[in-house]
mmCIF file of C-alpha atoms in Angstrom:
data_model
loop_
_atom_site.group_PDB
_atom_site.id
_atom_site.type_symbol
_atom_site.label_atom_id
_atom_site.label_comp_id
_atom_site.label_asym_id
_atom_site.label_seq_id
_atom_site.Cartn_x
_atom_site.Cartn_y
_atom_site.Cartn_z
ATOM 1 C CA MET U 1 88.161 -77.152 74.168
ATOM 2 C CA ARG U 2 91.715 -75.973 74.032
ATOM 3 C CA LYS U 3 94.789 -77.987 74.037
ATOM 4 C CA LYS U 4 97.848 -77.006 76.688
ATOM 5 C CA ARG U 5 100.526 -76.175 75.343
ATOM 6 C CA VAL U 6 104.158 -76.234 76.067
ATOM 7 C CA LEU U 7 106.525 -73.766 74.953
ATOM 8 C CA LEU U 8 109.630 -75.271 75.006
ATOM 9 C CA PHE U 9 112.705 -72.591 74.111
ATOM 10 C CA SER U 10 116.769 -73.891 73.621
ATOM 11 C CA GLU U 11 119.693 -72.447 72.374
ATOM 12 C CA GLY U 12 121.782 -73.757 69.893
ATOM 13 C CA PHE U 13 125.705 -73.883 71.574
ATOM 14 C CA GLY U 14 126.301 -77.396 71.051
ATOM 15 C CA THR U 15 123.305 -80.062 69.582
ATOM 16 C CA GLY U 16 122.910 -81.409 73.909
ATOM 17 C CA HIS U 17 120.951 -78.137 75.060
ATOM 18 C CA THR U 18 117.862 -79.082 72.071
ATOM 19 C CA GLY U 19 118.618 -82.174 71.564
ATOM 20 C CA ALA U 20 117.160 -82.284 75.474
ATOM 21 C CA ALA U 21 114.019 -80.102 74.675
ATOM 22 C CA TYR U 22 112.794 -82.163 71.857
ATOM 23 C CA ALA U 23 113.691 -85.383 73.653
ATOM 24 C CA LEU U 24 111.079 -84.153 76.032
ATOM 25 C CA ALA U 25 108.184 -82.654 73.381
ATOM 26 C CA GLU U 26 108.334 -86.008 71.897
ATOM 27 C CA GLY U 27 108.348 -87.100 75.111
ATOM 28 C CA ILE U 28 105.433 -85.230 76.142
ATOM 29 C CA LYS U 29 103.449 -85.289 73.453
ATOM 30 C CA LEU U 30 104.675 -89.368 73.545
ATOM 31 C CA LEU U 31 102.528 -90.426 76.832
ATOM 32 C CA ASN U 32 99.696 -87.312 76.218
ATOM 33 C CA PRO U 33 98.904 -86.615 72.986
ATOM 34 C CA ASP U 34 96.710 -83.594 73.969
ATOM 35 C CA ILE U 35 99.685 -81.373 75.009
ATOM 36 C CA GLN U 36 100.864 -79.584 71.721
ATOM 37 C CA CYS U 37 104.592 -78.177 72.248
ATOM 38 C CA ARG U 38 106.534 -76.078 70.814
ATOM 39 C CA VAL U 39 110.417 -76.377 70.375
ATOM 40 C CA ILE U 40 112.359 -72.683 69.747
ATOM 41 C CA GLU U 41 115.881 -71.367 69.442
ATOM 42 C CA LEU U 42 115.749 -68.960 70.591
ATOM 43 C CA GLY U 43 118.319 -66.935 69.616
ATOM 44 C CA LYS U 44 117.920 -68.446 66.385
ATOM 45 C CA PHE U 45 114.256 -67.379 66.105
ATOM 46 C CA LEU U 46 114.566 -63.311 66.795
ATOM 47 C CA ASN U 47 117.544 -62.729 65.086
ATOM 48 C CA PRO U 48 118.439 -65.659 62.144
ATOM 49 C CA THR U 49 121.743 -63.688 61.492
ATOM 50 C CA VAL U 50 123.322 -62.779 64.149
ATOM 51 C CA ALA U 51 122.691 -65.886 65.761
ATOM 52 C CA PRO U 52 124.740 -68.025 63.449
ATOM 53 C CA TRP U 53 128.184 -65.595 63.555
ATOM 54 C CA ILE U 54 127.744 -65.435 67.748
ATOM 55 C CA LEU U 55 127.098 -69.897 67.890
ATOM 56 C CA SER U 56 130.312 -69.906 65.308
ATOM 57 C CA ALA U 57 132.405 -68.082 67.005
ATOM 58 C CA TYR U 58 132.150 -70.493 70.442
ATOM 59 C CA ARG U 59 132.418 -73.076 68.098
ATOM 60 C CA LYS U 60 135.781 -71.889 67.039
ATOM 61 C CA THR U 61 136.718 -71.103 70.708
ATOM 62 C CA VAL U 62 135.670 -74.655 72.199
ATOM 63 C CA SER U 63 138.093 -76.330 69.912
ATOM 64 C CA ARG U 64 140.813 -73.888 69.499
ATOM 65 C CA GLN U 65 140.585 -72.619 73.041
ATOM 66 C CA PRO U 66 139.232 -75.275 75.200
ATOM 67 C CA LYS U 67 141.005 -74.178 78.552
ATOM 68 C CA LEU U 68 139.623 -70.925 77.747
ATOM 69 C CA VAL U 69 136.365 -72.398 78.397
ATOM 70 C CA GLY U 70 137.382 -73.781 80.911
ATOM 71 C CA MET U 71 138.326 -70.920 83.269
ATOM 72 C CA MET U 72 135.404 -68.815 82.050
ATOM 73 C CA TYR U 73 133.404 -71.297 83.211
ATOM 74 C CA LYS U 74 134.600 -71.752 86.788
ATOM 75 C CA SER U 75 135.569 -68.192 86.892
ATOM 76 C CA GLN U 76 131.412 -67.474 86.806
ATOM 77 C CA TYR U 77 131.002 -70.998 88.343
ATOM 78 C CA ASN U 78 129.011 -69.707 91.495
ATOM 79 C CA LYS U 79 127.292 -66.840 89.237
ATOM 80 C CA SER U 80 123.689 -65.819 88.234
ATOM 81 C CA ILE U 81 123.690 -64.221 84.414
ATOM 82 C CA GLY U 82 123.299 -60.174 85.901
ATOM 83 C CA LYS U 83 119.861 -57.891 85.913
ATOM 84 C CA LEU U 84 122.402 -55.481 83.493
ATOM 85 C CA SER U 85 123.045 -58.910 81.599
ATOM 86 C CA ARG U 86 119.387 -60.094 81.182
ATOM 87 C CA LEU U 87 118.864 -56.317 80.193
ATOM 88 C CA ALA U 88 121.546 -56.120 77.565
ATOM 89 C CA LEU U 89 120.289 -59.753 76.397
ATOM 90 C CA HIS U 90 116.812 -58.496 75.677
ATOM 91 C CA ARG U 91 117.492 -55.267 74.301
ATOM 92 C CA VAL U 92 120.052 -56.466 71.682
ATOM 93 C CA PHE U 93 119.288 -60.239 70.711
ATOM 94 C CA TYR U 94 115.467 -61.055 72.501
ATOM 95 C CA SER U 95 113.030 -57.840 72.605
ATOM 96 C CA ARG U 96 111.292 -59.285 70.227
ATOM 97 C CA ALA U 97 110.931 -62.963 73.035
ATOM 98 C CA MET U 98 107.155 -61.695 74.568
ATOM 99 C CA GLU U 99 105.819 -61.082 71.403
ATOM 100 C CA VAL U 100 106.731 -64.571 70.418
ATOM 101 C CA ILE U 101 105.282 -65.744 74.146
ATOM 102 C CA ARG U 102 101.717 -63.580 73.110
ATOM 103 C CA ARG U 103 101.519 -65.472 70.072
ATOM 104 C CA LEU U 104 102.295 -69.001 70.498
ATOM 105 C CA GLN U 105 100.022 -68.219 74.067
ATOM 106 C CA PRO U 106 102.019 -71.269 76.069
ATOM 107 C CA ASP U 107 100.289 -72.663 79.274
ATOM 108 C CA LEU U 108 104.043 -73.536 80.301
ATOM 109 C CA ILE U 109 107.744 -72.320 79.235
ATOM 110 C CA ILE U 110 111.096 -75.151 79.717
ATOM 111 C CA CYS U 111 114.262 -73.365 78.742
ATOM 112 C CA THR U 112 116.914 -76.179 78.933
ATOM 113 C CA HIS U 113 119.577 -73.633 78.329
ATOM 114 C CA PRO U 114 120.806 -70.945 80.973
ATOM 115 C CA VAL U 115 120.277 -67.748 78.670
ATOM 116 C CA PRO U 116 117.003 -68.099 77.235
ATOM 117 C CA ALA U 117 115.471 -68.628 81.566
ATOM 118 C CA ALA U 118 117.679 -65.666 82.556
ATOM 119 C CA VAL U 119 115.386 -64.075 79.098
ATOM 120 C CA ILE U 120 112.403 -65.981 79.994
ATOM 121 C CA ALA U 121 112.889 -64.951 84.054
ATOM 122 C CA ARG U 122 113.651 -60.944 83.149
ATOM 123 C CA LEU U 123 109.451 -60.897 81.104
ATOM 124 C CA ARG U 124 108.466 -62.076 84.438
ATOM 125 C CA GLN U 125 109.579 -59.722 86.135
ATOM 126 C CA LEU U 126 107.326 -57.639 83.622
ATOM 127 C CA GLY U 127 104.882 -59.181 84.590
ATOM 128 C CA LEU U 128 104.810 -62.576 82.383
ATOM 129 C CA LYS U 129 102.356 -64.846 84.042
ATOM 130 C CA VAL U 130 102.906 -68.052 82.286
ATOM 131 C CA PRO U 131 104.948 -70.527 84.553
ATOM 132 C CA LEU U 132 108.433 -71.350 83.888
ATOM 133 C CA TYR U 133 110.448 -74.773 84.605
ATOM 134 C CA THR U 134 114.017 -74.688 83.614
ATOM 135 C CA VAL U 135 115.827 -78.508 82.959
ATOM 136 C CA ILE U 136 119.777 -78.395 83.777
ATOM 137 C CA THR U 137 120.695 -80.221 80.857
ATOM 138 C CA ASP U 138 123.877 -81.322 82.730
ATOM 139 C CA TYR U 139 124.940 -83.337 86.166
ATOM 140 C CA ASP U 140 126.428 -79.959 87.540
ATOM 141 C CA ALA U 141 124.397 -76.489 88.323
ATOM 142 C CA HIS U 142 126.325 -73.602 87.382
ATOM 143 C CA GLY U 143 125.093 -70.352 88.750
ATOM 144 C CA SER U 144 123.862 -68.675 85.404
ATOM 145 C CA TRP U 145 120.894 -71.789 85.618
ATOM 146 C CA VAL U 146 119.840 -69.587 88.500
ATOM 147 C CA ASN U 147 117.069 -67.638 88.593
ATOM 148 C CA ASP U 148 114.287 -66.156 91.129
ATOM 149 C CA GLU U 149 111.496 -65.966 88.831
ATOM 150 C CA VAL U 150 112.178 -69.690 88.192
ATOM 151 C CA ASN U 151 109.454 -71.532 89.101
ATOM 152 C CA ARG U 152 110.966 -75.299 89.350
ATOM 153 C CA TYR U 153 113.867 -77.611 87.986
ATOM 154 C CA LEU U 154 114.252 -80.681 86.941
ATOM 155 C CA VAL U 155 117.493 -82.003 86.808
ATOM 156 C CA SER U 156 119.610 -84.458 86.820
ATOM 157 C CA THR U 157 120.624 -85.758 90.240
ATOM 158 C CA SER U 158 120.168 -85.204 93.875
ATOM 159 C CA ARG U 159 124.536 -83.985 93.620
ATOM 160 C CA VAL U 160 123.133 -81.426 91.722
ATOM 161 C CA LYS U 161 119.445 -80.479 93.321
ATOM 162 C CA SER U 162 121.907 -79.968 96.920
ATOM 163 C CA ILE U 163 124.060 -77.035 93.875
ATOM 164 C CA LEU U 164 120.759 -75.152 94.016
ATOM 165 C CA ALA U 165 119.989 -75.918 97.337
ATOM 166 C CA SER U 166 123.130 -73.846 98.553
ATOM 167 C CA ARG U 167 122.688 -71.515 96.295
ATOM 168 C CA GLY U 168 119.813 -70.489 97.883
ATOM 169 C CA VAL U 169 117.101 -72.261 95.492
ATOM 170 C CA SER U 170 114.097 -73.401 97.557
ATOM 171 C CA PRO U 171 114.603 -77.486 96.950
ATOM 172 C CA GLU U 172 110.658 -77.580 96.994
ATOM 173 C CA GLN U 173 111.353 -76.208 93.582
ATOM 174 C CA ILE U 174 113.556 -78.921 92.802
ATOM 175 C CA THR U 175 112.613 -81.972 91.184
ATOM 176 C CA VAL U 176 115.831 -84.957 90.103
ATOM 177 C CA THR U 177 113.876 -86.614 86.367
ATOM 178 C CA GLY U 178 117.007 -87.140 85.235
ATOM 179 C CA ILE U 179 117.968 -86.018 82.000
ATOM 180 C CA PRO U 180 115.502 -86.367 79.034
ATOM 181 C CA VAL U 181 116.162 -88.716 76.495
ATOM 182 C CA HIS U 182 114.058 -88.891 73.489
ATOM 183 C CA PRO U 183 112.047 -91.966 73.243
ATOM 184 C CA LYS U 184 113.191 -94.285 71.308
ATOM 185 C CA PHE U 185 116.175 -94.589 73.822
ATOM 186 C CA TRP U 186 113.201 -95.895 76.164
ATOM 187 C CA GLU U 187 113.477 -99.379 75.360
ATOM 188 C CA ARG U 188 116.243 -101.471 74.848
ATOM 189 C CA TYR U 189 116.005 -104.060 71.452
ATOM 190 C CA ASN U 190 117.645 -107.035 70.042
ATOM 191 C CA LYS U 191 121.410 -106.653 68.954
ATOM 192 C CA THR U 192 121.341 -109.270 67.042
ATOM 193 C CA GLN U 193 118.238 -108.203 64.736
ATOM 194 C CA LEU U 194 119.854 -104.461 64.773
ATOM 195 C CA ARG U 195 123.137 -105.303 63.364
ATOM 196 C CA LYS U 196 120.676 -107.226 60.220
ATOM 197 C CA GLU U 197 119.184 -104.564 60.617
ATOM 198 C CA LEU U 198 121.662 -101.921 59.637
ATOM 199 C CA GLY U 199 123.623 -104.430 57.135
ATOM 200 C CA LEU U 200 126.570 -104.777 60.500
ATOM 201 C CA ALA U 201 128.937 -108.605 60.989
ATOM 202 C CA ASN U 202 127.539 -109.455 64.430
ATOM 203 C CA ILE U 203 131.057 -109.534 66.332
ATOM 204 C CA PRO U 204 132.063 -107.754 69.146
ATOM 205 C CA THR U 205 131.403 -103.420 68.491
ATOM 206 C CA VAL U 206 132.323 -100.377 69.374
ATOM 207 C CA LEU U 207 130.335 -97.102 68.383
ATOM 208 C CA ILE U 208 132.071 -94.195 68.412
ATOM 209 C CA MET U 209 130.420 -90.492 68.439
ATOM 210 C CA GLY U 210 132.757 -88.173 67.319
ATOM 211 C CA GLY U 211 130.291 -85.226 69.453
ATOM 212 C CA GLY U 212 127.473 -82.938 67.281
ATOM 213 C CA TRP U 213 130.535 -80.638 66.061
ATOM 214 C CA GLY U 214 132.232 -83.672 64.746
ATOM 215 C CA LEU U 215 135.230 -83.069 67.314
ATOM 216 C CA MET U 216 138.192 -85.994 66.976
ATOM 217 C CA PHE U 217 141.216 -87.554 69.061
ATOM 218 C CA GLY U 218 144.416 -88.202 68.337
ATOM 219 C CA LYS U 219 146.883 -91.102 66.507
ATOM 220 C CA LYS U 220 147.248 -92.479 69.493
ATOM 221 C CA ILE U 221 143.480 -93.573 70.269
ATOM 222 C CA MET U 222 143.580 -93.963 66.661
ATOM 223 C CA ASP U 223 146.128 -96.856 66.906
ATOM 224 C CA SER U 224 144.699 -98.811 70.079
ATOM 225 C CA LEU U 225 141.444 -98.582 68.170
ATOM 226 C CA THR U 226 142.254 -99.930 64.989
ATOM 227 C CA ALA U 227 144.273 -102.411 66.439
ATOM 228 C CA ARG U 228 141.778 -105.717 66.323
ATOM 229 C CA ILE U 229 140.275 -104.219 63.556
ATOM 230 C CA ASP U 230 140.398 -107.967 61.670
ATOM 231 C CA ASP U 231 137.844 -108.783 64.836
ATOM 232 C CA ILE U 232 136.651 -105.769 66.176
ATOM 233 C CA GLN U 233 133.808 -103.931 64.467
ATOM 234 C CA LEU U 234 134.177 -99.519 64.420
ATOM 235 C CA ILE U 235 131.259 -97.408 64.096
ATOM 236 C CA PHE U 236 132.355 -94.161 63.394
ATOM 237 C CA CYS U 237 129.361 -92.103 64.006
ATOM 238 C CA MET U 238 131.353 -87.668 63.213
ATOM 239 C CA GLY U 239 128.033 -85.655 63.663
ATOM 240 C CA SER U 240 127.794 -82.747 60.847
ATOM 241 C CA ASN U 241 131.860 -82.517 60.144
ATOM 242 C CA GLU U 242 131.748 -83.431 57.238
ATOM 243 C CA ARG U 243 134.750 -83.072 55.714
ATOM 244 C CA LEU U 244 136.483 -84.532 58.882
ATOM 245 C CA ALA U 245 134.179 -87.847 57.790
ATOM 246 C CA ASP U 246 135.746 -87.741 54.444
ATOM 247 C CA LYS U 247 139.112 -87.125 55.467
ATOM 248 C CA MET U 248 138.652 -91.092 57.457
ATOM 249 C CA LEU U 249 137.294 -92.583 53.742
ATOM 250 C CA ALA U 250 140.624 -91.652 52.820
ATOM 251 C CA ASN U 251 143.225 -93.278 55.099
ATOM 252 C CA PRO U 252 143.660 -96.351 53.654
ATOM 253 C CA LEU U 253 143.708 -97.722 57.636
ATOM 254 C CA LEU U 254 140.021 -97.583 57.761
ATOM 255 C CA ASN U 255 139.304 -98.448 54.465
ATOM 256 C CA HIS U 256 138.277 -102.527 56.144
ATOM 257 C CA PRO U 257 134.693 -104.289 55.821
ATOM 258 C CA ASN U 258 134.650 -103.758 60.256
ATOM 259 C CA VAL U 259 134.780 -100.169 59.503
ATOM 260 C CA ARG U 260 132.021 -97.864 59.065
ATOM 261 C CA ILE U 261 131.651 -93.798 58.822
ATOM 262 C CA MET U 262 128.912 -92.006 58.375
ATOM 263 C CA GLY U 263 128.231 -88.060 59.674
ATOM 264 C CA TYR U 264 124.504 -87.112 60.858
ATOM 265 C CA SER U 265 123.108 -90.031 62.255
ATOM 266 C CA ASN U 266 118.981 -89.938 62.920
ATOM 267 C CA GLU U 267 119.528 -93.637 64.205
ATOM 268 C CA VAL U 268 122.182 -92.996 67.119
ATOM 269 C CA ASN U 269 119.066 -95.079 69.522
ATOM 270 C CA LYS U 270 119.690 -98.393 66.761
ATOM 271 C CA LEU U 271 123.551 -97.489 66.571
ATOM 272 C CA MET U 272 123.758 -97.868 70.230
ATOM 273 C CA ASP U 273 121.698 -101.199 70.787
ATOM 274 C CA ALA U 274 124.189 -102.688 68.081
ATOM 275 C CA SER U 275 127.308 -101.471 69.816
ATOM 276 C CA ASP U 276 128.930 -103.082 73.001
ATOM 277 C CA LEU U 277 131.004 -100.679 74.042
ATOM 278 C CA LEU U 278 130.531 -96.078 73.471
ATOM 279 C CA ILE U 279 133.216 -94.131 72.714
ATOM 280 C CA THR U 280 131.986 -90.072 73.202
ATOM 281 C CA LYS U 281 132.742 -87.256 74.509
ATOM 282 C CA PRO U 282 130.596 -86.715 77.716
ATOM 283 C CA GLY U 283 127.979 -83.593 76.307
ATOM 284 C CA GLY U 284 125.275 -84.712 79.333
ATOM 285 C CA MET U 285 122.452 -85.403 76.369
ATOM 286 C CA THR U 286 124.705 -88.638 75.399
ATOM 287 C CA CYS U 287 125.544 -89.681 78.064
ATOM 288 C CA THR U 288 122.179 -89.909 79.239
ATOM 289 C CA GLU U 289 121.123 -91.943 76.249
ATOM 290 C CA GLY U 290 124.641 -94.256 76.805
ATOM 291 C CA GLN U 291 123.129 -95.436 79.847
ATOM 292 C CA ALA U 292 119.753 -95.165 79.457
ATOM 293 C CA LYS U 293 120.744 -97.793 76.257
ATOM 294 C CA GLY U 294 122.656 -99.295 79.210
ATOM 295 C CA ILE U 295 126.084 -99.694 76.996
ATOM 296 C CA PRO U 296 129.117 -98.910 79.326
ATOM 297 C CA MET U 297 131.865 -95.726 77.706
ATOM 298 C CA LEU U 298 134.767 -94.705 77.587
ATOM 299 C CA PHE U 299 134.546 -91.055 77.281
ATOM 300 C CA TYR U 300 137.287 -88.583 75.577
ATOM 301 C CA ASN U 301 138.546 -84.934 75.171
ATOM 302 C CA ALA U 302 136.294 -83.784 78.040
ATOM 303 C CA ILE U 303 136.192 -79.904 77.672
ATOM 304 C CA PRO U 304 136.611 -77.782 81.178
ATOM 305 C CA GLY U 305 133.766 -76.945 83.043
ATOM 306 C CA GLN U 306 130.561 -78.783 82.855
ATOM 307 C CA GLU U 307 131.553 -82.242 80.471
ATOM 308 C CA GLU U 308 134.399 -82.255 83.237
ATOM 309 C CA LYS U 309 131.738 -82.406 85.096
ATOM 310 C CA ASN U 310 129.896 -85.364 83.274
ATOM 311 C CA CYS U 311 132.739 -86.493 83.174
ATOM 312 C CA GLN U 312 133.695 -86.898 87.276
ATOM 313 C CA TYR U 313 129.748 -88.328 87.894
ATOM 314 C CA PHE U 314 129.996 -91.335 85.339
ATOM 315 C CA VAL U 315 133.585 -92.772 86.535
ATOM 316 C CA GLU U 316 132.758 -92.412 89.967
ATOM 317 C CA ILE U 317 129.781 -94.557 90.048
ATOM 318 C CA GLY U 318 131.430 -96.844 87.641
ATOM 319 C CA LEU U 319 129.426 -96.137 84.346
ATOM 320 C CA ALA U 320 132.410 -95.147 82.186
ATOM 321 C CA GLU U 321 135.916 -94.044 82.135
ATOM 322 C CA VAL U 322 138.558 -91.825 80.579
ATOM 323 C CA LEU U 323 140.042 -92.861 77.009
ATOM 324 C CA GLU U 324 143.145 -94.241 77.119
ATOM 325 C CA PRO U 325 145.006 -97.076 74.772
ATOM 326 C CA ALA U 326 145.700 -99.250 78.013
ATOM 327 C CA VAL U 327 141.665 -98.653 78.640
ATOM 328 C CA VAL U 328 141.235 -99.219 74.792
ATOM 329 C CA GLU U 329 142.817 -102.277 74.922
ATOM 330 C CA LYS U 330 141.452 -103.754 78.297
ATOM 331 C CA TRP U 331 138.017 -103.271 77.125
ATOM 332 C CA PHE U 332 138.620 -104.999 73.338
ATOM 333 C CA THR U 333 139.989 -107.989 74.971
ATOM 334 C CA GLN U 334 137.499 -108.250 77.599
ATOM 335 C CA LEU U 335 134.844 -107.779 74.260
ATOM 336 C CA LEU U 336 136.965 -110.904 72.622
ATOM 337 C CA ARG U 337 137.327 -112.838 75.497
ATOM 338 C CA GLU U 338 133.370 -112.497 76.188
ATOM 339 C CA TYR U 339 132.774 -113.581 71.785
ATOM 340 C CA ALA U 340 135.609 -116.289 72.372
ATOM 341 C CA GLY U 341 132.348 -118.117 74.863
ATOM 342 C CA ALA U 342 134.621 -117.515 77.899
ATOM 343 C CA GLU U 343 132.460 -116.799 81.005
ATOM 344 C CA GLU U 344 130.858 -113.032 81.075
ATOM 345 C CA HIS U 345 131.892 -110.886 84.755
ATOM 346 C CA ARG U 346 127.826 -108.923 84.149
ATOM 347 C CA ILE U 347 127.486 -106.601 87.194
ATOM 348 C CA LYS U 348 124.341 -105.067 87.115
ATOM 349 C CA ARG U 349 124.818 -101.265 87.562
ATOM 350 C CA ILE U 350 122.204 -98.681 88.771
ATOM 351 C CA ALA U 351 123.200 -95.402 88.957
ATOM 352 C CA PRO U 352 122.861 -93.704 92.494
ATOM 353 C CA ASP U 353 119.620 -91.307 90.940
ATOM 354 C CA ARG U 354 118.583 -93.278 88.344
ATOM 355 C CA HIS U 355 115.297 -92.644 86.652
ATOM 356 C CA ALA U 356 113.051 -94.028 84.114
ATOM 357 C CA PRO U 357 113.800 -92.365 80.746
ATOM 358 C CA ARG U 358 110.389 -91.231 80.677
ATOM 359 C CA ASN U 359 110.573 -89.739 84.677
ATOM 360 C CA CYS U 360 111.226 -86.215 82.991
ATOM 361 C CA ALA U 361 108.048 -85.553 80.509
ATOM 362 C CA GLU U 362 106.038 -87.558 83.679
ATOM 363 C CA LYS U 363 106.765 -85.186 85.368
ATOM 364 C CA VAL U 364 105.682 -82.539 83.423
ATOM 365 C CA LEU U 365 102.645 -83.314 83.356
ATOM 366 C CA GLU U 366 101.703 -84.248 86.574
ATOM 367 C CA LEU U 367 103.484 -81.383 87.379
ATOM 368 C CA MET U 368 100.381 -79.796 84.926
ATOM 369 C CA GLY U 369 98.156 -81.903 86.007
ATOM 370 C CA SER U 370 97.466 -83.917 82.557
ATOM 371 C CA PRO U 371 96.744 -87.399 82.349
ATOM 372 C CA ILE U 372 99.176 -89.717 80.833
ATOM 373 C CA GLU U 373 98.558 -92.641 78.630
ATOM 374 C CA ASP U 374 99.810 -95.468 77.521
ATOM 375 C CA PRO U 375 102.811 -94.673 75.611
ATOM 376 C CA THR U 376 102.353 -98.001 73.882
ATOM 377 C CA GLU U 377 99.719 -97.335 72.177
ATOM 378 C CA HIS U 378 101.160 -94.191 69.889
ATOM 379 C CA GLN U 379 104.836 -96.406 69.883
ATOM 380 C CA GLY U 380 106.169 -97.173 65.730
ATOM 381 C CA ARG U 381 103.531 -94.396 64.074
ATOM 382 C CA GLY U 382 105.671 -94.355 61.169
ATOM 383 C CA THR U 383 108.555 -96.184 62.207
ATOM 384 C CA ARG U 384 109.737 -99.849 62.315
ATOM 385 C CA THR U 385 109.931 -101.313 65.727
ATOM 386 C CA PRO U 386 112.558 -103.875 66.447
ATOM 387 C CA GLN U 387 112.099 -106.762 69.047
ATOM 388 C CA ARG U 388 112.468 -105.591 72.313
ATOM 389 C CA THR U 389 115.005 -107.969 74.390
ATOM 390 C CA GLU U 390 116.244 -108.482 77.587
ATOM 391 C CA GLU U 391 116.992 -105.071 80.716
ATOM 392 C CA ALA U 392 120.234 -103.083 80.564
ATOM 393 C CA VAL U 393 123.568 -104.083 81.595
ATOM 394 C CA TYR U 394 126.553 -102.748 82.185
ATOM 395 C CA VAL U 395 129.756 -105.664 81.393
ATOM 396 C CA THR U 396 133.108 -104.541 84.102
ATOM 397 C CA PRO U 397 135.661 -105.842 82.641
#
């Protein structure tokens, strides 16, 4: 009997969209190894010459003109991708999309970015019979995500569901699943053991993530982070920005045994479990991974648009704060107080609409009518599984 196939389409505008696609694919395969999944960044796959140029231009715009990005996001906020734009995308960039689908013969197509979703929606208008699901990878829903031909939307919160419903999407087509995260983030493991494994000191530890493109903050924040460098361990994970990582390594201020500087890492799940506080840009995937790991978060340099909305959501529900020198001081003081043996003030906080990290993969399998297996039977293949620890809690200064 032919195995069922799921084809996941994304685009490389940032790392979160494709990260969500891979996370969902891995979750589906873990819960049902008989399902075949394939992830493709559609534009890069179909046009490997032009796509990198477009992504590079977008990257520079985000880095150098974030206000322009925000203006574009807000001006088009309630508008879906129009028919003429869909047609142009298809003819100029995605004319071979149907050929790819025919060759791979999926039983289900899932899109984690609005552009391939619009392209596949147009193909469904032209006769494609494969069901189309859209996974919205932020805590907001821009109008570009909406297409009449989508069979189902998988969204982060009931608020996002309400936004889609206000744009005419039937509530029966919208399922609140949470944003998918990789199975590595489904469990939380022993902090002390991981620190030993990673060669870290067993002291208060802060993980600072520069984002998938290594974007970073200024001198005032850096001074506040390094003010207690003798007592608090700092892990800088700079993503793909090797130039900035090298510059930081050459900085005498950061030449300290309690500072670890690295580029891209495949072990962010372990780094989060080994840390007490996460400082990051509020990308949808990173926010969700941090929530899954139960680590409090401080957000910096939110890109106007979806990152601002992500930031607003997590701050409003009390799981994050905006990064400022005074906020750093407050959190660092609290971390040191706890490790000095003072009474801990730990409050379990469950975010509204918080779902188990595996929920999105489970829902896809349920909608496909496919059985869900016990993932513990498949964990540890080729990896070492650390000891599991207690339920995640949030530390509140």
